[in-house]
Coordinates of C-alpha atoms in Angstrom, one line a residue:
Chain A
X1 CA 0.0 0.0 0.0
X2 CA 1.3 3.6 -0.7
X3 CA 2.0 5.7 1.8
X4 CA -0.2 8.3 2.9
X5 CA 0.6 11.6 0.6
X6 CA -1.3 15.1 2.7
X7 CA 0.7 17.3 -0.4
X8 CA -1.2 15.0 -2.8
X9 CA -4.7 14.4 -1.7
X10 CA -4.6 18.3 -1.0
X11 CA -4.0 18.6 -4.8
X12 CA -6.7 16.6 -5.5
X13 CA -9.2 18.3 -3.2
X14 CA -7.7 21.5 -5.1
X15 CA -8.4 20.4 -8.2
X16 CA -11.7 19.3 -7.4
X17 CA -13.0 22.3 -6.1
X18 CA -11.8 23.8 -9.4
X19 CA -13.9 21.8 -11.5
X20 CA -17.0 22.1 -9.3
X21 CA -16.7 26.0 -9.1
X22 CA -15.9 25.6 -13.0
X23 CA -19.3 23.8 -13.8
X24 CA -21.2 26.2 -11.4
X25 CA -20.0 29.0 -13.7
X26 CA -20.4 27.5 -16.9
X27 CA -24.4 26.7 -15.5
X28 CA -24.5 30.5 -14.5
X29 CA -23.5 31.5 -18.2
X30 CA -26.3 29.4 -19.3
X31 CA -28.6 31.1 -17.3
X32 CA -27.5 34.8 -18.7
X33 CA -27.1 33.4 -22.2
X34 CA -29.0 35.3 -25.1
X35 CA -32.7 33.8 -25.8
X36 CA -31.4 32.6 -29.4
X37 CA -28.4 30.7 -28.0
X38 CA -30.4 28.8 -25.1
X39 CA -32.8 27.8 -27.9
X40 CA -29.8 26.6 -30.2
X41 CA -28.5 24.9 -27.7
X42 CA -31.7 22.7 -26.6
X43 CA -32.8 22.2 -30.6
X44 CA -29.2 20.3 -30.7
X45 CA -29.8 18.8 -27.7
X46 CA -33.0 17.9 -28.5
X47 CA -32.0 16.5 -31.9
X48 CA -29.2 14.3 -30.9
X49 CA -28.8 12.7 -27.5
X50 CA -32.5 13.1 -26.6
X51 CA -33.9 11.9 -30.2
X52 CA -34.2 8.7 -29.0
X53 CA -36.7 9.7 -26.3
X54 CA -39.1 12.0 -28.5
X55 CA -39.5 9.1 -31.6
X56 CA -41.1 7.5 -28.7
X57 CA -43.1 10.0 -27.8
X58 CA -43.8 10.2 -31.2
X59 CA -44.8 6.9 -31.5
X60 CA -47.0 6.5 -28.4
X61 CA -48.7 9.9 -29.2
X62 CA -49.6 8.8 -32.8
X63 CA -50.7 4.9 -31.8
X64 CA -52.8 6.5 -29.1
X65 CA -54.6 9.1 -31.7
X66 CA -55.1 6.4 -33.8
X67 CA -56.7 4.0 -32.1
X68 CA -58.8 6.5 -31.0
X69 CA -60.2 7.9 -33.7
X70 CA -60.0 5.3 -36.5
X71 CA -63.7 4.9 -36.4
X72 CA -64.7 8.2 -36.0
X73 CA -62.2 9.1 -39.0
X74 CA -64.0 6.0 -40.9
X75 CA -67.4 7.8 -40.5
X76 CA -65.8 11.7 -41.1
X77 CA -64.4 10.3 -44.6
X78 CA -67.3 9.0 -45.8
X79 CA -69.2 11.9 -44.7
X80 CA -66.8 14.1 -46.4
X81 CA -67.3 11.8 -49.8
X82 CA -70.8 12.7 -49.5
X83 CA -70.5 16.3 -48.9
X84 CA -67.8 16.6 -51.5
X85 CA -69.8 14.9 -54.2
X86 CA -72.7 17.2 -53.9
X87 CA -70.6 20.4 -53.5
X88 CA -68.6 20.1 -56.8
X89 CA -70.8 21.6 -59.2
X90 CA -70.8 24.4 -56.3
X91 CA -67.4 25.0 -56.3
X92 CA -66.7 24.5 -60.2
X93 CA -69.9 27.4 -60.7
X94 CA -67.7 29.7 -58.1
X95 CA -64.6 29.0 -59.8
X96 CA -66.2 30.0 -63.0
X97 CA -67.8 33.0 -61.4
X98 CA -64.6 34.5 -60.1
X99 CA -63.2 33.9 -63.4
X100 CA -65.4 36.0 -64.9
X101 CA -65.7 38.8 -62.5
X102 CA -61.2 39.1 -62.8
X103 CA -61.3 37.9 -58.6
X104 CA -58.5 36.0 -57.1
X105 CA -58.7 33.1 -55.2
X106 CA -59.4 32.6 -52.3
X107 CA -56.6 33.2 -49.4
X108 CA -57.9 31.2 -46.5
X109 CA -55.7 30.2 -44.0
X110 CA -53.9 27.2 -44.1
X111 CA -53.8 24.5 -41.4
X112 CA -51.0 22.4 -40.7
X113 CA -51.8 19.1 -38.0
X114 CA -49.1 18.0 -36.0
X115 CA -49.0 15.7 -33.0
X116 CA -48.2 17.4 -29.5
X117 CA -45.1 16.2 -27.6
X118 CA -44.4 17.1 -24.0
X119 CA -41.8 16.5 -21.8
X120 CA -43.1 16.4 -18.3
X121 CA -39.6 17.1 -17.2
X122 CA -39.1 20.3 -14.2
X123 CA -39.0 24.0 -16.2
X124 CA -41.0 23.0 -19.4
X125 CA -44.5 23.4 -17.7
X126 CA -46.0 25.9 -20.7
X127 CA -44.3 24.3 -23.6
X128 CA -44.7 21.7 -26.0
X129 CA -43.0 20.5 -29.2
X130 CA -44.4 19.4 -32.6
X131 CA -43.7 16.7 -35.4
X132 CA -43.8 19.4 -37.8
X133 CA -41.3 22.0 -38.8
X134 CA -40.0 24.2 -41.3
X135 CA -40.5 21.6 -44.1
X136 CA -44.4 22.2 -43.4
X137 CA -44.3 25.0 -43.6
X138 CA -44.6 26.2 -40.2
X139 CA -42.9 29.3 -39.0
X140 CA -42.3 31.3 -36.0
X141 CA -45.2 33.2 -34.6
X142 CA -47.2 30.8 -36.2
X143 CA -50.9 30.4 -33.9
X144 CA -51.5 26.7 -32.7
X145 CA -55.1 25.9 -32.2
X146 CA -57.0 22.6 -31.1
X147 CA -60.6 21.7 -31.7
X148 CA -61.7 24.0 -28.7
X149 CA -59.7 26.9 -30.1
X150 CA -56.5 28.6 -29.4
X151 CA -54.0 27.2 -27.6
X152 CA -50.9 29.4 -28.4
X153 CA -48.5 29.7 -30.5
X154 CA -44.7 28.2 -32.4
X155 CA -41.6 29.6 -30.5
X156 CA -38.7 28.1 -32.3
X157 CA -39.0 26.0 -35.6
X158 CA -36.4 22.9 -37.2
X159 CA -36.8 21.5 -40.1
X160 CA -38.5 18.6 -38.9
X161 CA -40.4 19.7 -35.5
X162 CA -41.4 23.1 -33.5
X163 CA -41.4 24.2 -30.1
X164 CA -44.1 26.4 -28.7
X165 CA -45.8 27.7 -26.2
X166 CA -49.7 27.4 -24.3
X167 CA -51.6 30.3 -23.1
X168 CA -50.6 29.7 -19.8
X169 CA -46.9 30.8 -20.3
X170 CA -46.0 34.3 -18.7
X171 CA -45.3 35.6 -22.7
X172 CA -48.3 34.3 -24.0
X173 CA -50.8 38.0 -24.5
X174 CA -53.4 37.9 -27.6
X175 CA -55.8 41.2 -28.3
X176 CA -59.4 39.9 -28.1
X177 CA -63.0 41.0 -28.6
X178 CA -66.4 39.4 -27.6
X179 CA -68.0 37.8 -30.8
X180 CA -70.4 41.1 -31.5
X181 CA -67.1 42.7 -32.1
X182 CA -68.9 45.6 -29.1
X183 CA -65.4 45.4 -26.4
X184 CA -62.1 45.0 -27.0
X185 CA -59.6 44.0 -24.5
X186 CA -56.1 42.4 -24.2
X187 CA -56.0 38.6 -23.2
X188 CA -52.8 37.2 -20.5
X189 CA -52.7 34.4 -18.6
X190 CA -52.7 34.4 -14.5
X191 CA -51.6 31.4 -12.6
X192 CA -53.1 29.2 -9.9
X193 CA -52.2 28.0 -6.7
X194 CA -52.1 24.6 -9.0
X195 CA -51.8 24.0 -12.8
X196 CA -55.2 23.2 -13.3
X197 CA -56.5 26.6 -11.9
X198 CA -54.7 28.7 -14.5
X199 CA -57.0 31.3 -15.7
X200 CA -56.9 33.7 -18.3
X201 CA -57.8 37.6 -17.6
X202 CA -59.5 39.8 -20.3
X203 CA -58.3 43.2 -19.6
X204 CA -58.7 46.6 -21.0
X205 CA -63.0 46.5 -21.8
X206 CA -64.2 50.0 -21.0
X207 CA -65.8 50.8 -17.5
X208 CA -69.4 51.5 -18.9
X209 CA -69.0 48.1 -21.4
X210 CA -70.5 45.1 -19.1
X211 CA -70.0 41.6 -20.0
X212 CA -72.5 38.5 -19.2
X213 CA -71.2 35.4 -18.3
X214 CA -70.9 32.6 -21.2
X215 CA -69.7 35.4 -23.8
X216 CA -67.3 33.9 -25.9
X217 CA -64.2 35.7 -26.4
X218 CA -62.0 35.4 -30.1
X219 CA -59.0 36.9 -31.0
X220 CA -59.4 40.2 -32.8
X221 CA -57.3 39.7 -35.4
X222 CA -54.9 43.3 -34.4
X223 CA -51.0 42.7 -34.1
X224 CA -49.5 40.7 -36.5
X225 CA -50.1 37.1 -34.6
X226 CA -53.2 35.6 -34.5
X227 CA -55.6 36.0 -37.4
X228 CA -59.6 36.7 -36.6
X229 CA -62.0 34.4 -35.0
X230 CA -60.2 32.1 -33.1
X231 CA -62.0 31.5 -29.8
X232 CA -60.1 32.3 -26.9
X233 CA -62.5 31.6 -24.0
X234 CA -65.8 32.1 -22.1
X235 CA -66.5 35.1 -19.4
X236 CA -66.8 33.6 -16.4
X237 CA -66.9 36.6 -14.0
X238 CA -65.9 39.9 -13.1
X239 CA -62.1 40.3 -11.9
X240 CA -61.9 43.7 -11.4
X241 CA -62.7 47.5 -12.1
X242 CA -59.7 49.7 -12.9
X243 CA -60.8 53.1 -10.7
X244 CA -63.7 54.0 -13.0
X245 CA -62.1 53.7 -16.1
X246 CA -61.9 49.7 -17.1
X247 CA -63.0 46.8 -16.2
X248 CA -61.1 43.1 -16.2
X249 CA -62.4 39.7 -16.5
X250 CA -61.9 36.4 -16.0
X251 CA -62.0 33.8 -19.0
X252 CA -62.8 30.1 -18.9
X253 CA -60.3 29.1 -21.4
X254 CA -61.4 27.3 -24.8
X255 CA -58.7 24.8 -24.6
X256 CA -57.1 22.9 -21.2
X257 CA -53.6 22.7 -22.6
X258 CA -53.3 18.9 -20.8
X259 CA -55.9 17.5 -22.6
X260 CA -54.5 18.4 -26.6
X261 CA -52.7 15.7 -28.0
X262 CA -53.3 17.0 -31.6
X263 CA -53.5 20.4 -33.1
X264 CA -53.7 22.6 -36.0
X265 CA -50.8 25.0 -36.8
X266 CA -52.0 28.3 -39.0
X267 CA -49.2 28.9 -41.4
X268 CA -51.2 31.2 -43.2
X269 CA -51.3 31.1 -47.5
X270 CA -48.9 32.0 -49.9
X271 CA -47.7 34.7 -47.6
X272 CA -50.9 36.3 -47.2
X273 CA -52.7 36.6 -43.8
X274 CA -55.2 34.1 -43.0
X275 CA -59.0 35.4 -42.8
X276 CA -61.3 35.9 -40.5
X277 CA -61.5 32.5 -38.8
X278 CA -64.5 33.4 -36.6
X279 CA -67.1 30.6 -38.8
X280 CA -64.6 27.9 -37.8
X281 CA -65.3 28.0 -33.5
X282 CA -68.5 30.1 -32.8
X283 CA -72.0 29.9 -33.7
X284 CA -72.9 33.1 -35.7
X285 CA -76.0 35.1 -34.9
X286 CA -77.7 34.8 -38.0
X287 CA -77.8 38.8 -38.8
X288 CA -73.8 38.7 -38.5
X289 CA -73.7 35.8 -40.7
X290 CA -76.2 37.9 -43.4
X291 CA -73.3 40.7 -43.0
X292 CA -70.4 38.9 -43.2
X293 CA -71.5 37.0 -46.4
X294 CA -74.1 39.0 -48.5
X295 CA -77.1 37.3 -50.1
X296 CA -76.2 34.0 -48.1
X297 CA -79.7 34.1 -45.8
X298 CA -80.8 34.5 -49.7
X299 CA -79.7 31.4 -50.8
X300 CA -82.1 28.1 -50.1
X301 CA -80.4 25.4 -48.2
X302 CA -77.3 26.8 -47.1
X303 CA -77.5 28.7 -43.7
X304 CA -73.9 29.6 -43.6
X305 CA -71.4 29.3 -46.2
X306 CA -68.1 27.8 -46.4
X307 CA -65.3 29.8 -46.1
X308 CA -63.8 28.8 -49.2
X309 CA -66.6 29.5 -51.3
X310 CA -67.4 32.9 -50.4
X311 CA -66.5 35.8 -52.8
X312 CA -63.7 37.8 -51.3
X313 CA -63.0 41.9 -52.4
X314 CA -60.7 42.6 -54.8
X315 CA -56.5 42.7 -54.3
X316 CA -56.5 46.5 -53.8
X317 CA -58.8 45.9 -50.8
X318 CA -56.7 42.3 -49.5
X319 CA -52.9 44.4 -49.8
X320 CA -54.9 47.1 -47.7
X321 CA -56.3 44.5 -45.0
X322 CA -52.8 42.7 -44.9
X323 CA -51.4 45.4 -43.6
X324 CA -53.1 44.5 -40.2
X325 CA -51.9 41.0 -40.7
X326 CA -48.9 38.6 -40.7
Chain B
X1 CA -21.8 -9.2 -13.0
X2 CA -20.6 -8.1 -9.0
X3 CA -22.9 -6.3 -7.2
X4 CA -20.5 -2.4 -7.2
X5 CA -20.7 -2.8 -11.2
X6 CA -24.7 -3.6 -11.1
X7 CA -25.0 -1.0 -8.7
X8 CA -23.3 1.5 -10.8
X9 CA -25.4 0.4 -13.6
X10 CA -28.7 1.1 -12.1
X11 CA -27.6 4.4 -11.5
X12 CA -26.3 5.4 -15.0
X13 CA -29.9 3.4 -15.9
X14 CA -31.6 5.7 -13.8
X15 CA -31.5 9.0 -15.9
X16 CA -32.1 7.2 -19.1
X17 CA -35.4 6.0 -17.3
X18 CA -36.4 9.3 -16.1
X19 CA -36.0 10.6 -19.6
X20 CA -38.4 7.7 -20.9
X21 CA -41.3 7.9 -18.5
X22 CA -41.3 11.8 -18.7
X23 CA -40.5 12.7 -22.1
X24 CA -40.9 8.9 -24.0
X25 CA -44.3 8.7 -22.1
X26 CA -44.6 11.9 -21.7
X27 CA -45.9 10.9 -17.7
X28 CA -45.4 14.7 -15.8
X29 CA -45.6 14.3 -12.5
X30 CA -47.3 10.6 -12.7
X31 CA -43.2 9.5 -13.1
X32 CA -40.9 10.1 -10.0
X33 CA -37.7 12.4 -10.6
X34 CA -35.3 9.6 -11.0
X35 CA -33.6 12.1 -13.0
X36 CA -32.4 13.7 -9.1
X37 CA -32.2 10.2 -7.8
X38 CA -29.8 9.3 -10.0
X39 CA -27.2 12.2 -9.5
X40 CA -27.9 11.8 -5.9
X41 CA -26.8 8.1 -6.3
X42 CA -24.0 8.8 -8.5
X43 CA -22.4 11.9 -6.8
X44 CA -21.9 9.3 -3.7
X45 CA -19.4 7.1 -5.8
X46 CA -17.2 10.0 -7.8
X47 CA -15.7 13.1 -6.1
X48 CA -16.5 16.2 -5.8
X49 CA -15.2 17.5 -9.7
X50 CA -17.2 15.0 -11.1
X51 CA -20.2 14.9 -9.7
X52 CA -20.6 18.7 -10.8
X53 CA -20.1 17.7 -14.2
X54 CA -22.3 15.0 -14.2
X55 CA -25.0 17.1 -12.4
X56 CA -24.2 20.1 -14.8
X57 CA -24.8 17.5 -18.1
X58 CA -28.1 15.7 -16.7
X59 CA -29.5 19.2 -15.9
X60 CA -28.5 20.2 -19.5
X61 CA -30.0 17.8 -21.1
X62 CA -33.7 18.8 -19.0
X63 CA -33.3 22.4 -19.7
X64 CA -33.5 21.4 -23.5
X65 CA -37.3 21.1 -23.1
X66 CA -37.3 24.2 -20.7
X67 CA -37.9 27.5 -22.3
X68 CA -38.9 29.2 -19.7
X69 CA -35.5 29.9 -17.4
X70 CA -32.6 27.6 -19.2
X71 CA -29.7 26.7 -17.8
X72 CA -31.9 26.4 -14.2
X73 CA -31.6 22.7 -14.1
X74 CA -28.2 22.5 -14.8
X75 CA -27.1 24.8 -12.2
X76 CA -29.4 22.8 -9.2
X77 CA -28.4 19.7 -10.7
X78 CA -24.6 20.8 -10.5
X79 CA -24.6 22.3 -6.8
X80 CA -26.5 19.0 -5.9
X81 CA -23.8 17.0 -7.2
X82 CA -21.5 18.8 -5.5
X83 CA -23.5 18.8 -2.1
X84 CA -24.2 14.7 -2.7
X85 CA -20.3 14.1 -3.2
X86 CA -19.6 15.9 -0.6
X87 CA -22.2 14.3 2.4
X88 CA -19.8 10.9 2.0
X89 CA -17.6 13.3 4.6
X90 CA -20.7 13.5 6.5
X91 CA -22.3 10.4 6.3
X92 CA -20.6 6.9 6.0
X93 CA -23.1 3.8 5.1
X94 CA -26.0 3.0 3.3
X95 CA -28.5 2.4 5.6
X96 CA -31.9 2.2 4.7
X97 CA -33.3 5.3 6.7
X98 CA -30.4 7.4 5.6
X99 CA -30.8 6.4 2.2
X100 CA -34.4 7.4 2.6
X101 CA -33.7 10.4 4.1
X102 CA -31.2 11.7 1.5
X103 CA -32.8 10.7 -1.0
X104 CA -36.0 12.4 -0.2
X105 CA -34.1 15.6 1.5
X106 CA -32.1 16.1 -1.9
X107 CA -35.2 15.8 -4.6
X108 CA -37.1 18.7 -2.0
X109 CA -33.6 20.4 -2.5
X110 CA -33.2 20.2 -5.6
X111 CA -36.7 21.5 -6.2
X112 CA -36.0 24.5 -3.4
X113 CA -33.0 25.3 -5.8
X114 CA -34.8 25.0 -9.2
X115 CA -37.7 27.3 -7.7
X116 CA -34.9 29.7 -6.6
X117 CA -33.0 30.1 -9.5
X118 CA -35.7 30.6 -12.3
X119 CA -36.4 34.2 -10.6
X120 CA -39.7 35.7 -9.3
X121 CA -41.4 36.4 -12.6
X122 CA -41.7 33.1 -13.5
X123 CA -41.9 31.7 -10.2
X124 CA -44.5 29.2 -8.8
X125 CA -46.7 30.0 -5.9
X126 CA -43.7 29.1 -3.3
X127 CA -46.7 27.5 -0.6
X128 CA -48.0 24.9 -2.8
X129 CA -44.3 24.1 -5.2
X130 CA -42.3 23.7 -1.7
X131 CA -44.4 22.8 1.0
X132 CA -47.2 20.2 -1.0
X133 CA -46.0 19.4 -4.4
X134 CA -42.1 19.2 -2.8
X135 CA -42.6 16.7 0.0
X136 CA -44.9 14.4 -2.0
X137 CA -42.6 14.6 -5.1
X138 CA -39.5 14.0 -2.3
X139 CA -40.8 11.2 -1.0
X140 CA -42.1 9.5 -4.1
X141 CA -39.0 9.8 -6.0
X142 CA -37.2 8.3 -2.7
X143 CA -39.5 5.3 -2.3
X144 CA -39.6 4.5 -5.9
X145 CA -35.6 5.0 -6.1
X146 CA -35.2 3.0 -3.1
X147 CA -37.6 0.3 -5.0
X148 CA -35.2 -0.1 -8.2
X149 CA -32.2 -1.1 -5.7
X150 CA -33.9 -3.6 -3.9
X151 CA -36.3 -5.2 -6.7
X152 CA -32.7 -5.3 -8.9
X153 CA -30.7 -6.7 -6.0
X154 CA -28.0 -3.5 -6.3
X155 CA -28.8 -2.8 -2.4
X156 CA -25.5 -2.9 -1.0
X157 CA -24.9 -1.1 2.5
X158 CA -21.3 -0.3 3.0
X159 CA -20.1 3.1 1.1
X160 CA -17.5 2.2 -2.6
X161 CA -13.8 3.1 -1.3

């Protein structure tokens, strides 16, 4: 056995403590690292060593979905054959129509699905990633929305997946309006003693504006995010009054960010911003229906017509509308 | 295979099983933290450089799905390395109860540390993340930790030299 060395194993507690101070360092330059080089750094993590662990996620996510819903896709496709089949001479007499009055086609948004992926590891409460990226078309800034309605939207973007956000992250903030389009306000989360009491506040309606309970609440289509007509959530009550001048209220949110597995990303078409999106989540009254589509209470057998066949203005007017949008 | 080498492979086991129940299975909170088990574990059989460095690495790899305040993980998960390699001063032996204890004592510090470091704006309320989600996390992360070592046969009681 060697004999004891104090000179040595002093060195070695020495160089020990190095190291350790070393790492606490290099973890305290993480922490004060720009926002663009954090999220470099997890994409490569997150495409290399912890691959692995996401194609499984993957996997389980997209056997689960489908197991689910194979029937009910089963009945949606043949209801779609249907409906398809006795729209086409529809759709080939709009095509024809817009042909002859010089209109474009139709900009509508477009929808990208992707599978949600969370981690359920400590810190990445708010977040989730998606099997789709770049290649689809997706893009930073890019709204995510589930059946319910908006859920929030794309952070950072790889070629072949996403990572974005819910409504319940500190960043998340969307302008809003109550369906009649009568009060606007701004839309933020607020969080709960526990996750599952996460609220959303709608602040900014005018003090004299009052809001009933069960008015739905979609985005408002101003800022350059989220196009119009995505539902947001339901009042539930009063929050507060702002000294005389505003009011705030509490939202039951449209989507419980736990219980997506599968969205929609809007990416948006050719560039252009996507349209109002209000027909897709709420129930129109049938006089804003009338407004929004002219002659369509006119027509026999259709009570509300599909986006895509509706007869949009002319460019001049779309370039001036854009300007609002993405 | 002796029992210090199946030890030691339980414990390198026990991150890549953390990562595939939370992010594989995508489990939350349903999956204990063997992620904090695991440095815990391994910081007790390296000294004190590198059990920082594997704390600063496992804590890496979880802030890649944290957008919210990165780098937090790896800077608990490297002062808990540090602080596990350095209680075999303290504590000599593997007894169940200490085991237990430390276990449980360093996933609620480790939590303590994460809520600390992310900074007040994005901070949890402190009541309910330290005082009822901590403990229960703690104490399940402990038991099921303690669990793998006897179910595999890797409990051993005397400290590796």
């Amino acid at each position: 056995m060697p004999p004891f060395d104090p000179d040595s194993m002093d060195s070695v507690r020495g160089r020990d403590w190095r190291l350790s101070l070393l790492f606490v360092a290099m973890a305290i330059v993480l922490l004060a690292l720009p926002a663009g080089v954090q999220e470099g750094i997890g994409a490569g993590l997150r495409s290399t060593v912890l691959r692995p662990f996401i194609a499984v996620q993957e996997a389980v996510t997209n056997t689960r979905i489908r197991a689910r819903e194979l029937a009910e896709l089963q009945d949606q496709l043949d209801a779609a054959v249907a409906l398809l089949a006795s729209q086409r001479t529809l759709a080939d007499e709009n095509a024809r129509l817009r042909g002859l009055l010089e209109l474009r086609e139709r900009t509508g948004p477009g929808f990208v699905s992707a599978s949600v992926i969370r981690s359920g590891t400590r810190g990445s409460q708010s977040m989730f990633l998606l099997d789709v990226g770049s290649r689809d078309g997706v893009a930073v800034n890019d709204p995510v929305v589930a059946a319910g309605g908006l859920l929030g939207l794309v952070r950072e973007v790889g070629a072949g997946s996403a990572v974005a956000i819910d409504w319940t992250h500190p960043d998340f903030e969307v302008s809003a309006m109550t369906v009649d389009g009568e009060a606007f306000g701004m839309v933020s989360p607020r969080a709960g003693d526990f996750r599952e009491e996460d609220r959303l506040l709608l602040a900014g309606i005018p003090y004299y504006t009052s809001l009933d309970e069960g008015v739905e609440v979609v985005t408002s289509g101003r800022g350059s995010i989220y196009p119009r007509g995505i539902l947001v959530g339901i009042v539930a009550d009063l929050a507060r009054t702002d000294a005389g001048w505003g009011r705030a209220y509490w939202l039951r949110p449209a989507v419980r960010p736990a219980e997506v597995d599968h969205v929609l990303v809007i990416t948006g078409e050719r560039g252009t911003p996507a349209a109002d999106l209000l027909e897709y989540w709420v129930e129109l009254p049938d006089t804003l229906a009338a407004d929004t589509v002219p002659g369509a209470d006119a027509m026999p057998g259709v009570d509300t017509l599909p986006v895509a066949d509706t007869v949009l203005p002319p460019d001049s007017v779309v370039a001036d509308t854009a300007g609002g949008g993405r | 295979m002796n029992q210090r080498t199946l030890y030691r492979t339980i414990l390198v086991a026990l991150p890549v099983l953390h990562f595939l129940l939370h992010v594989g299975f995508g489990l939350d909170r349903a999956a204990p933290d063997l992620l904090t088990v695991g440095i815990l574990l391994l910081a007790r059989e390296v000294r004190m450089g590198p059990a920082a460095a594997i704390g600063f690495g496992l804590g890496l790899l979880e802030d890649a799905f944290s957008i919210r305040a990165f780098g937090a993980n790896a800077l608990s998960c490297t002062i808990l390395g540090i602080f596990g390699s350095r209680s075999r001063d303290l504590f000599v032996g593997e007894t169940f109860v200490f085991l237990v204890s430390y276990l449980f004592l360093g996933t609620w510090v480790r939590g303590l540390l994460h809520w600390l470091i992310i900074g007040p704006e994005l901070r949890p309320d402190g009541l309910v993340t330290l005082l009822v989600h901590g403990p229960v996390d703690a104490g399940y992360a402990a038991l099921v930790g303690i669990g793998l070592l006897l179910a595999t046969g890797a409990w051993r009681s005397e400290p590796s030299a």
